[in-house]
CSV table of C-alpha atoms in Angstrom, one decimal:
chain,number,residue,atom,x,y,z
A,20,MET,CA,48.0,29.4,10.2
A,21,ILE,CA,44.5,28.0,10.6
A,22,LEU,CA,45.3,25.2,8.1
A,23,ILE,CA,48.4,24.3,10.1
A,24,LEU,CA,46.5,24.3,13.3
A,25,LEU,CA,43.8,22.0,11.8
A,26,ALA,CA,46.5,19.6,10.6
A,27,VAL,CA,48.2,19.5,14.0
A,28,ILE,CA,44.9,19.0,15.7
A,29,SER,CA,44.0,16.2,13.4
A,30,LEU,CA,47.4,14.5,13.9
A,31,THR,CA,47.3,14.9,17.7
A,32,ALA,CA,43.7,13.7,18.0
A,33,GLY,CA,44.6,10.6,16.0
A,34,CYS,CA,47.6,9.8,18.1
A,35,ARG,CA,46.0,9.7,21.6
A,36,ALA,CA,44.7,6.4,23.0
A,37,PRO,CA,41.0,6.4,23.6
A,38,ASP,CA,39.6,5.7,27.0
A,39,LYS,CA,37.1,2.9,27.7
A,40,THR,CA,34.2,5.0,26.3
A,41,GLY,CA,36.2,5.6,23.0
A,42,ALA,CA,36.8,9.3,23.7
A,43,SER,CA,40.3,10.7,23.7
A,44,PRO,CA,41.7,11.8,27.1
A,45,THR,CA,41.8,15.5,26.1
A,46,ALA,CA,38.3,15.5,24.7
A,47,ALA,CA,36.9,13.6,27.7
A,48,SER,CA,38.6,15.9,30.3
A,49,SER,CA,38.0,19.3,28.6
A,50,GLY,CA,34.7,18.6,26.9
A,51,SER,CA,36.0,20.1,23.7
A,52,TRP,CA,36.8,18.3,20.4
A,53,PHE,CA,39.8,20.4,19.4
A,54,VAL,CA,42.7,21.6,21.5
A,55,GLU,CA,45.4,24.1,20.4
A,56,GLN,CA,48.6,22.1,20.2
A,57,ALA,CA,50.8,24.0,17.7
A,58,GLN,CA,53.2,25.6,20.2
A,59,ALA,CA,53.4,22.5,22.3
A,60,THR,CA,54.4,20.4,19.3
A,61,GLY,CA,56.9,22.8,17.8
A,62,LEU,CA,55.0,24.3,15.0
A,63,ASP,CA,56.0,28.0,15.2
A,64,PHE,CA,54.7,29.7,12.1
A,65,VAL,CA,52.7,32.9,11.5
A,66,HIS,CA,51.6,33.6,7.9
A,67,VAL,CA,52.4,37.0,6.4
A,68,ASN,CA,49.7,38.0,3.9
A,69,GLY,CA,51.4,41.1,2.6
A,70,MET,CA,48.6,43.4,3.5
A,71,SER,CA,49.2,46.7,1.8
A,72,GLY,CA,45.7,48.3,2.0
A,73,GLU,CA,45.5,48.2,-1.8
A,74,ARG,CA,43.4,45.0,-1.8
A,75,PHE,CA,45.7,42.9,-4.0
A,76,ILE,CA,44.3,39.4,-4.8
A,77,ALA,CA,47.2,37.7,-3.0
A,78,GLU,CA,46.3,39.4,0.2
A,79,VAL,CA,42.9,37.6,0.4
A,80,MET,CA,44.0,34.2,-0.8
A,81,ALA,CA,44.8,31.5,1.8
A,82,PRO,CA,48.3,30.2,2.0
A,83,GLY,CA,49.1,26.6,1.1
A,84,VAL,CA,50.2,23.8,3.5
A,85,ALA,CA,51.5,20.4,2.5
A,86,LEU,CA,51.4,17.3,4.7
A,87,PHE,CA,53.8,14.8,3.3
A,88,ASP,CA,56.6,12.3,4.3
A,89,TYR,CA,59.7,14.4,3.6
A,90,ASP,CA,62.1,12.0,5.2
A,91,ASN,CA,60.4,8.7,4.4
A,92,ASP,CA,60.1,7.7,8.0
A,93,GLY,CA,56.4,6.9,7.9
A,94,ASP,CA,55.0,10.0,9.5
A,95,LEU,CA,53.7,13.3,8.0
A,96,ASP,CA,55.9,16.3,7.9
A,97,VAL,CA,54.6,19.9,7.3
A,98,TYR,CA,55.5,22.4,4.6
A,99,ALA,CA,54.0,25.8,5.3
A,100,VAL,CA,53.9,28.4,2.5
A,101,GLN,CA,54.8,32.0,3.5
A,102,GLY,CA,53.8,35.3,1.9
A,103,GLN,CA,55.7,38.6,2.2
A,104,ALA,CA,55.1,42.3,2.0
A,105,LEU,CA,53.6,43.1,-1.4
A,106,ARG,CA,54.7,46.8,-1.3
A,107,ARG,CA,58.1,47.4,0.3
A,108,SER,CA,60.2,50.4,0.8
A,109,ARG,CA,64.0,50.1,0.5
A,110,GLU,CA,64.2,50.1,4.3
A,111,GLU,CA,62.0,47.0,4.5
A,112,ARG,CA,64.5,44.3,3.3
A,113,ALA,CA,63.5,41.5,5.7
A,114,GLU,CA,61.7,38.9,3.7
A,115,SER,CA,59.7,36.0,5.0
A,116,GLN,CA,60.3,32.4,4.2
A,117,ASP,CA,58.4,29.1,3.7
A,118,ARG,CA,59.1,26.6,6.5
A,119,LEU,CA,59.5,22.9,6.6
A,120,PHE,CA,58.8,21.1,9.9
A,121,ARG,CA,60.0,17.5,10.3
A,122,ASN,CA,57.7,15.3,12.4
A,123,ASP,CA,59.9,13.6,15.0
A,124,LEU,CA,57.1,11.2,16.2
A,125,GLU,CA,58.1,9.2,19.3
A,126,VAL,CA,56.4,5.9,19.9
A,127,ARG,CA,56.9,4.9,23.5
A,128,ALA,CA,57.2,1.3,24.7
A,129,ASP,CA,53.6,1.4,26.0
A,130,GLY,CA,52.4,2.4,22.5
A,131,SER,CA,51.6,6.0,23.4
A,132,ARG,CA,52.8,8.6,20.8
A,133,VAL,CA,54.3,12.0,21.3
A,134,ILE,CA,54.3,14.4,18.3
A,135,ARG,CA,57.2,16.9,18.1
A,136,PHE,CA,58.0,19.0,15.0
A,137,THR,CA,61.5,20.3,14.3
A,138,ASP,CA,62.1,23.3,11.9
A,139,VAL,CA,64.4,21.9,9.2
A,140,THR,CA,64.1,24.8,6.8
A,141,ALA,CA,67.8,25.7,6.8
A,142,GLN,CA,68.9,22.1,6.9
A,143,ALA,CA,66.8,21.3,3.8
A,144,GLY,CA,68.3,24.3,1.9
A,145,LEU,CA,65.0,26.1,1.4
A,146,VAL,CA,65.4,29.7,0.3
A,147,PRO,CA,62.2,30.6,-1.5
A,148,ARG,CA,62.1,34.4,-1.2
A,149,SER,CA,59.0,35.2,-3.2
A,150,TYR,CA,55.4,35.4,-2.2
A,151,GLY,CA,54.1,31.9,-1.8
A,152,MET,CA,50.6,30.9,-2.9
A,153,GLY,CA,50.5,27.1,-2.7
A,154,VAL,CA,52.3,23.8,-2.5
A,155,ALA,CA,51.8,20.3,-4.0
A,156,ALA,CA,53.6,17.2,-3.0
A,157,GLY,CA,54.4,14.2,-5.2
A,158,ASP,CA,57.2,12.0,-6.5
A,159,PHE,CA,57.7,13.4,-10.0
A,160,ASP,CA,60.8,11.4,-10.8
A,161,ASN,CA,59.6,8.1,-9.3
A,162,ASP,CA,62.6,7.7,-7.0
A,163,GLY,CA,60.5,6.9,-3.9
A,164,TRP,CA,61.0,10.3,-2.3
A,165,THR,CA,58.3,13.0,-2.3
A,166,ASP,CA,59.2,16.2,-4.1
A,167,ILE,CA,57.3,19.5,-3.9
A,168,TYR,CA,56.0,22.0,-6.3
A,169,LEU,CA,55.6,25.6,-5.1
A,170,SER,CA,53.2,28.0,-6.8
A,171,ARG,CA,54.4,31.5,-6.2
A,172,PHE,CA,53.2,35.1,-6.9
A,173,GLY,CA,55.7,35.2,-9.8
A,174,ALA,CA,57.8,32.3,-10.9
A,175,ASP,CA,56.9,28.8,-9.6
A,176,ALA,CA,59.5,26.3,-8.4
A,177,LEU,CA,59.9,22.5,-8.3
A,178,LEU,CA,62.0,21.2,-5.5
A,179,LYS,CA,63.5,17.7,-5.8
A,180,ASN,CA,64.0,15.7,-2.7
A,181,ASN,CA,67.6,14.5,-2.9
A,182,VAL,CA,67.2,11.9,-0.2
A,183,TYR,CA,69.9,13.5,2.0
A,184,GLY,CA,67.6,15.9,3.8
A,185,ARG,CA,67.8,18.6,1.1
A,186,LEU,CA,65.4,19.9,-1.4
A,187,ARG,CA,67.1,21.1,-4.6
A,188,GLN,CA,65.6,23.8,-6.8
A,189,ARG,CA,64.4,22.8,-10.3
A,190,GLY,CA,63.0,26.2,-11.2
A,191,PRO,CA,63.3,29.9,-10.3
A,192,TYR,CA,61.9,31.4,-7.1
């Protein structure tokens, strides 16, 4: 969650026009450098670390976050890696899921920018249902579209960006 917040803060800080002194309007008015903007921009994500009390290594490792251009529109989208309960009873069947947020950046006529993220997890066909550890983004097949590699607590997965808004699995989850 902290990584996502830092990413959003960095993006929003860079998208505000400076005043005559060079300070951003938010920083100048509030006196602070960083302002919480996750909820206002549409990033709704809470990481589940799987805490069981047994001190598994996965519980203390930070989750991964990738900032990459999923839809090739020139702005950075966010892939957030999710954990899940490490010890579950049969009654606990709800599993958490990684999330993909598309950046729907709006550039207004006056040059000002408004950042809004849309959750496109279902639209992209993402169904990773194992404990996520990390994510890497790159164009492995050189087709001009960024693909992602997911490191999992268990089997890793390679997701190919098929250009039509979906990420196809190239390995087990």
